[in-house]
Amino acid sequence: MRFIFLVSVLFNAAMLSAQEYRFGLYRVEQGLPSDVIKTVCQDTLGFLWIATDDGLVKYDGEKFTVFSTEVGLQNEEIWGLTIDKKGLIWVGSSGGVSHFDGKKFTPFLLPETMVENPKPMLSDKLVFKIKKKKNGTMWFVTD
């Protein structure tokens, strides 16, 4: 009985180690807007979001979709990315912070109840990183 168990374990271990991983080199020629990658994150649907110095990129495993200021980004030089519990993609750039809900980019604003004339937060600041805590608190690392 021990022999059958041992053979089963060894066979399963061999099968696991036999998995193949596909690696590839992706550059401008394959659809990226730039060869300079700042950070990458993956959403709950499995899409990769790539921060470049020339726009935000969504990669679905086959093609790249590039987002730029033409669709609402505050700046195309993207430095930081994170995804919150609601699935919003938070983007830190040379123009401040915005978030993407799957349809549009929205600049991060102070709530109207806090100020009379809300303005984009950190709109003239370089946001290097966006970190989120487990409790949902967002931290912005700025210049």
Tab-separated table of C-alpha atoms in Angstrom:
chain	number	residue	atom	x	y	z
A	1	MET	CA	0.000	0.000	0.000
A	2	ARG	CA	2.862	2.364	0.856
A	3	PHE	CA	4.467	1.615	-2.492
A	4	ILE	CA	1.322	2.586	-4.421
A	5	PHE	CA	1.006	5.805	-2.411
A	6	LEU	CA	4.685	6.657	-2.994
A	7	VAL	CA	4.401	6.001	-6.753
A	8	SER	CA	1.254	8.153	-6.885
A	9	VAL	CA	2.968	11.050	-5.090
A	10	LEU	CA	6.049	10.831	-7.325
A	11	PHE	CA	3.903	10.664	-10.464
A	12	ASN	CA	1.897	13.754	-9.418
A	13	ALA	CA	5.091	15.630	-8.534
A	14	ALA	CA	6.548	14.774	-11.943
A	15	MET	CA	3.377	16.008	-13.657
A	16	LEU	CA	3.485	19.301	-11.733
A	17	SER	CA	7.110	19.914	-12.590
A	18	ALA	CA	6.378	19.182	-16.260
A	19	GLN	CA	4.158	22.256	-16.630
A	20	GLU	CA	5.356	24.603	-19.299
A	21	TYR	CA	5.380	28.352	-18.981
A	22	ARG	CA	5.336	30.618	-21.994
A	23	PHE	CA	7.665	33.572	-21.944
A	24	GLY	CA	7.786	36.229	-24.594
A	25	LEU	CA	9.341	39.577	-25.293
A	26	TYR	CA	6.847	42.338	-25.946
A	27	ARG	CA	7.963	45.657	-27.318
A	28	VAL	CA	6.644	48.536	-29.409
A	29	GLU	CA	6.622	46.250	-32.455
A	30	GLN	CA	4.060	43.995	-30.717
A	31	GLY	CA	1.758	46.887	-29.738
A	32	LEU	CA	3.145	48.545	-26.613
A	33	PRO	CA	3.283	52.350	-26.814
A	34	SER	CA	6.759	52.319	-25.244
A	35	ASP	CA	9.499	49.892	-24.233
A	36	VAL	CA	9.693	51.596	-20.817
A	37	ILE	CA	7.522	49.685	-18.306
A	38	LYS	CA	7.051	51.246	-14.866
A	39	THR	CA	4.780	48.674	-13.185
A	40	VAL	CA	2.269	45.917	-13.933
A	41	CYS	CA	-0.814	44.633	-12.112
A	42	GLN	CA	-3.495	42.055	-12.829
A	43	ASP	CA	-7.236	42.560	-12.343
A	44	THR	CA	-9.772	39.974	-11.174
A	45	LEU	CA	-10.635	39.065	-14.779
A	46	GLY	CA	-7.004	38.204	-15.522
A	47	PHE	CA	-6.161	41.236	-17.663
A	48	LEU	CA	-2.696	42.715	-17.236
A	49	TRP	CA	-2.496	46.489	-16.794
A	50	ILE	CA	0.854	47.949	-17.770
A	51	ALA	CA	2.120	51.410	-16.838
A	52	THR	CA	4.428	52.877	-19.468
A	53	ASP	CA	5.947	56.291	-20.020
A	54	ASP	CA	3.611	56.722	-23.000
A	55	GLY	CA	0.231	55.519	-21.722
A	56	LEU	CA	-1.646	52.835	-19.823
A	57	VAL	CA	-1.989	49.440	-21.501
A	58	LYS	CA	-4.474	46.610	-21.020
A	59	TYR	CA	-3.233	43.218	-22.222
A	60	ASP	CA	-5.738	40.384	-22.681
A	61	GLY	CA	-3.202	37.712	-23.591
A	62	GLU	CA	-3.444	38.413	-27.313
A	63	LYS	CA	-3.617	42.134	-27.968
A	64	PHE	CA	-2.687	45.416	-26.324
A	65	THR	CA	-5.226	48.211	-25.799
A	66	VAL	CA	-3.554	51.578	-25.169
A	67	PHE	CA	-5.205	54.326	-23.099
A	68	SER	CA	-3.961	57.897	-23.427
A	69	THR	CA	-5.013	61.454	-22.623
A	70	GLU	CA	-7.429	61.204	-25.559
A	71	VAL	CA	-9.649	58.941	-23.417
A	72	GLY	CA	-9.282	60.858	-20.167
A	73	LEU	CA	-5.934	60.068	-18.577
A	74	GLN	CA	-4.478	63.144	-16.912
A	75	ASN	CA	-1.023	62.397	-18.286
A	76	GLU	CA	0.468	59.620	-20.416
A	77	GLU	CA	3.562	59.130	-18.254
A	78	ILE	CA	2.170	56.468	-15.915
A	79	TRP	CA	4.124	55.554	-12.785
A	80	GLY	CA	1.794	53.789	-10.372
A	81	LEU	CA	-1.079	51.322	-10.607
A	82	THR	CA	-3.272	49.438	-8.192
A	83	ILE	CA	-6.724	47.892	-8.218
A	84	ASP	CA	-9.109	48.356	-5.298
A	85	LYS	CA	-11.744	45.994	-3.867
A	86	LYS	CA	-14.406	47.441	-6.189
A	87	GLY	CA	-12.280	46.746	-9.266
A	88	LEU	CA	-11.379	50.398	-9.917
A	89	ILE	CA	-7.976	50.793	-11.522
A	90	TRP	CA	-6.084	53.624	-9.829
A	91	VAL	CA	-3.509	55.342	-12.018
A	92	GLY	CA	-0.684	57.550	-10.750
A	93	SER	CA	0.951	59.754	-13.358
A	94	SER	CA	2.952	62.908	-13.864
A	95	GLY	CA	-0.419	64.696	-13.879
A	96	GLY	CA	-1.888	63.303	-10.653
A	97	VAL	CA	-4.209	60.453	-9.787
A	98	SER	CA	-7.258	59.160	-11.622
A	99	HIS	CA	-9.249	55.957	-11.573
A	100	PHE	CA	-10.798	53.847	-14.304
A	101	ASP	CA	-14.135	52.062	-13.819
A	102	GLY	CA	-13.995	50.072	-17.061
A	103	LYS	CA	-15.650	52.851	-19.046
A	104	LYS	CA	-14.003	56.175	-18.233
A	105	PHE	CA	-11.153	57.810	-16.343
A	106	THR	CA	-12.056	60.151	-13.492
A	107	PRO	CA	-9.587	62.503	-11.765
A	108	PHE	CA	-9.355	61.895	-8.033
A	109	LEU	CA	-11.208	64.807	-6.400
A	110	LEU	CA	-11.675	65.937	-2.835
A	111	PRO	CA	-15.269	65.309	-1.737
A	112	GLU	CA	-17.409	68.423	-2.229
A	113	THR	CA	-18.353	68.374	1.446
A	114	MET	CA	-14.705	69.017	2.354
A	115	VAL	CA	-14.049	72.041	0.133
A	116	GLU	CA	-16.080	74.706	-1.645
A	117	ASN	CA	-14.386	74.336	-5.026
A	118	PRO	CA	-13.096	70.780	-5.489
A	119	LYS	CA	-9.963	70.479	-7.595
A	120	PRO	CA	-8.101	67.421	-8.796
A	121	MET	CA	-5.939	66.184	-5.945
A	122	LEU	CA	-2.215	66.210	-6.644
A	123	SER	CA	-2.958	67.415	-10.182
A	124	ASP	CA	0.457	68.997	-10.602
A	125	LYS	CA	2.381	66.322	-8.735
A	126	LEU	CA	4.211	63.281	-9.911
A	127	VAL	CA	2.667	60.193	-8.284
A	128	PHE	CA	5.302	57.455	-8.242
A	129	LYS	CA	3.364	54.700	-6.542
A	130	ILE	CA	-0.090	53.902	-5.286
A	131	LYS	CA	-0.318	51.516	-2.367
A	132	LYS	CA	-3.467	50.131	-0.815
A	133	LYS	CA	-3.863	48.703	2.629
A	134	LYS	CA	-6.065	45.705	3.404
A	135	ASN	CA	-8.646	48.033	4.971
A	136	GLY	CA	-9.004	49.902	1.650
A	137	THR	CA	-6.929	52.983	2.540
A	138	MET	CA	-4.980	54.310	-0.441
A	139	TRP	CA	-1.511	55.867	-0.101
A	140	PHE	CA	0.015	58.018	-2.846
A	141	VAL	CA	3.807	58.346	-3.060
A	142	THR	CA	4.526	61.742	-4.601
A	143	ASP	CA	7.442	63.877	-5.662
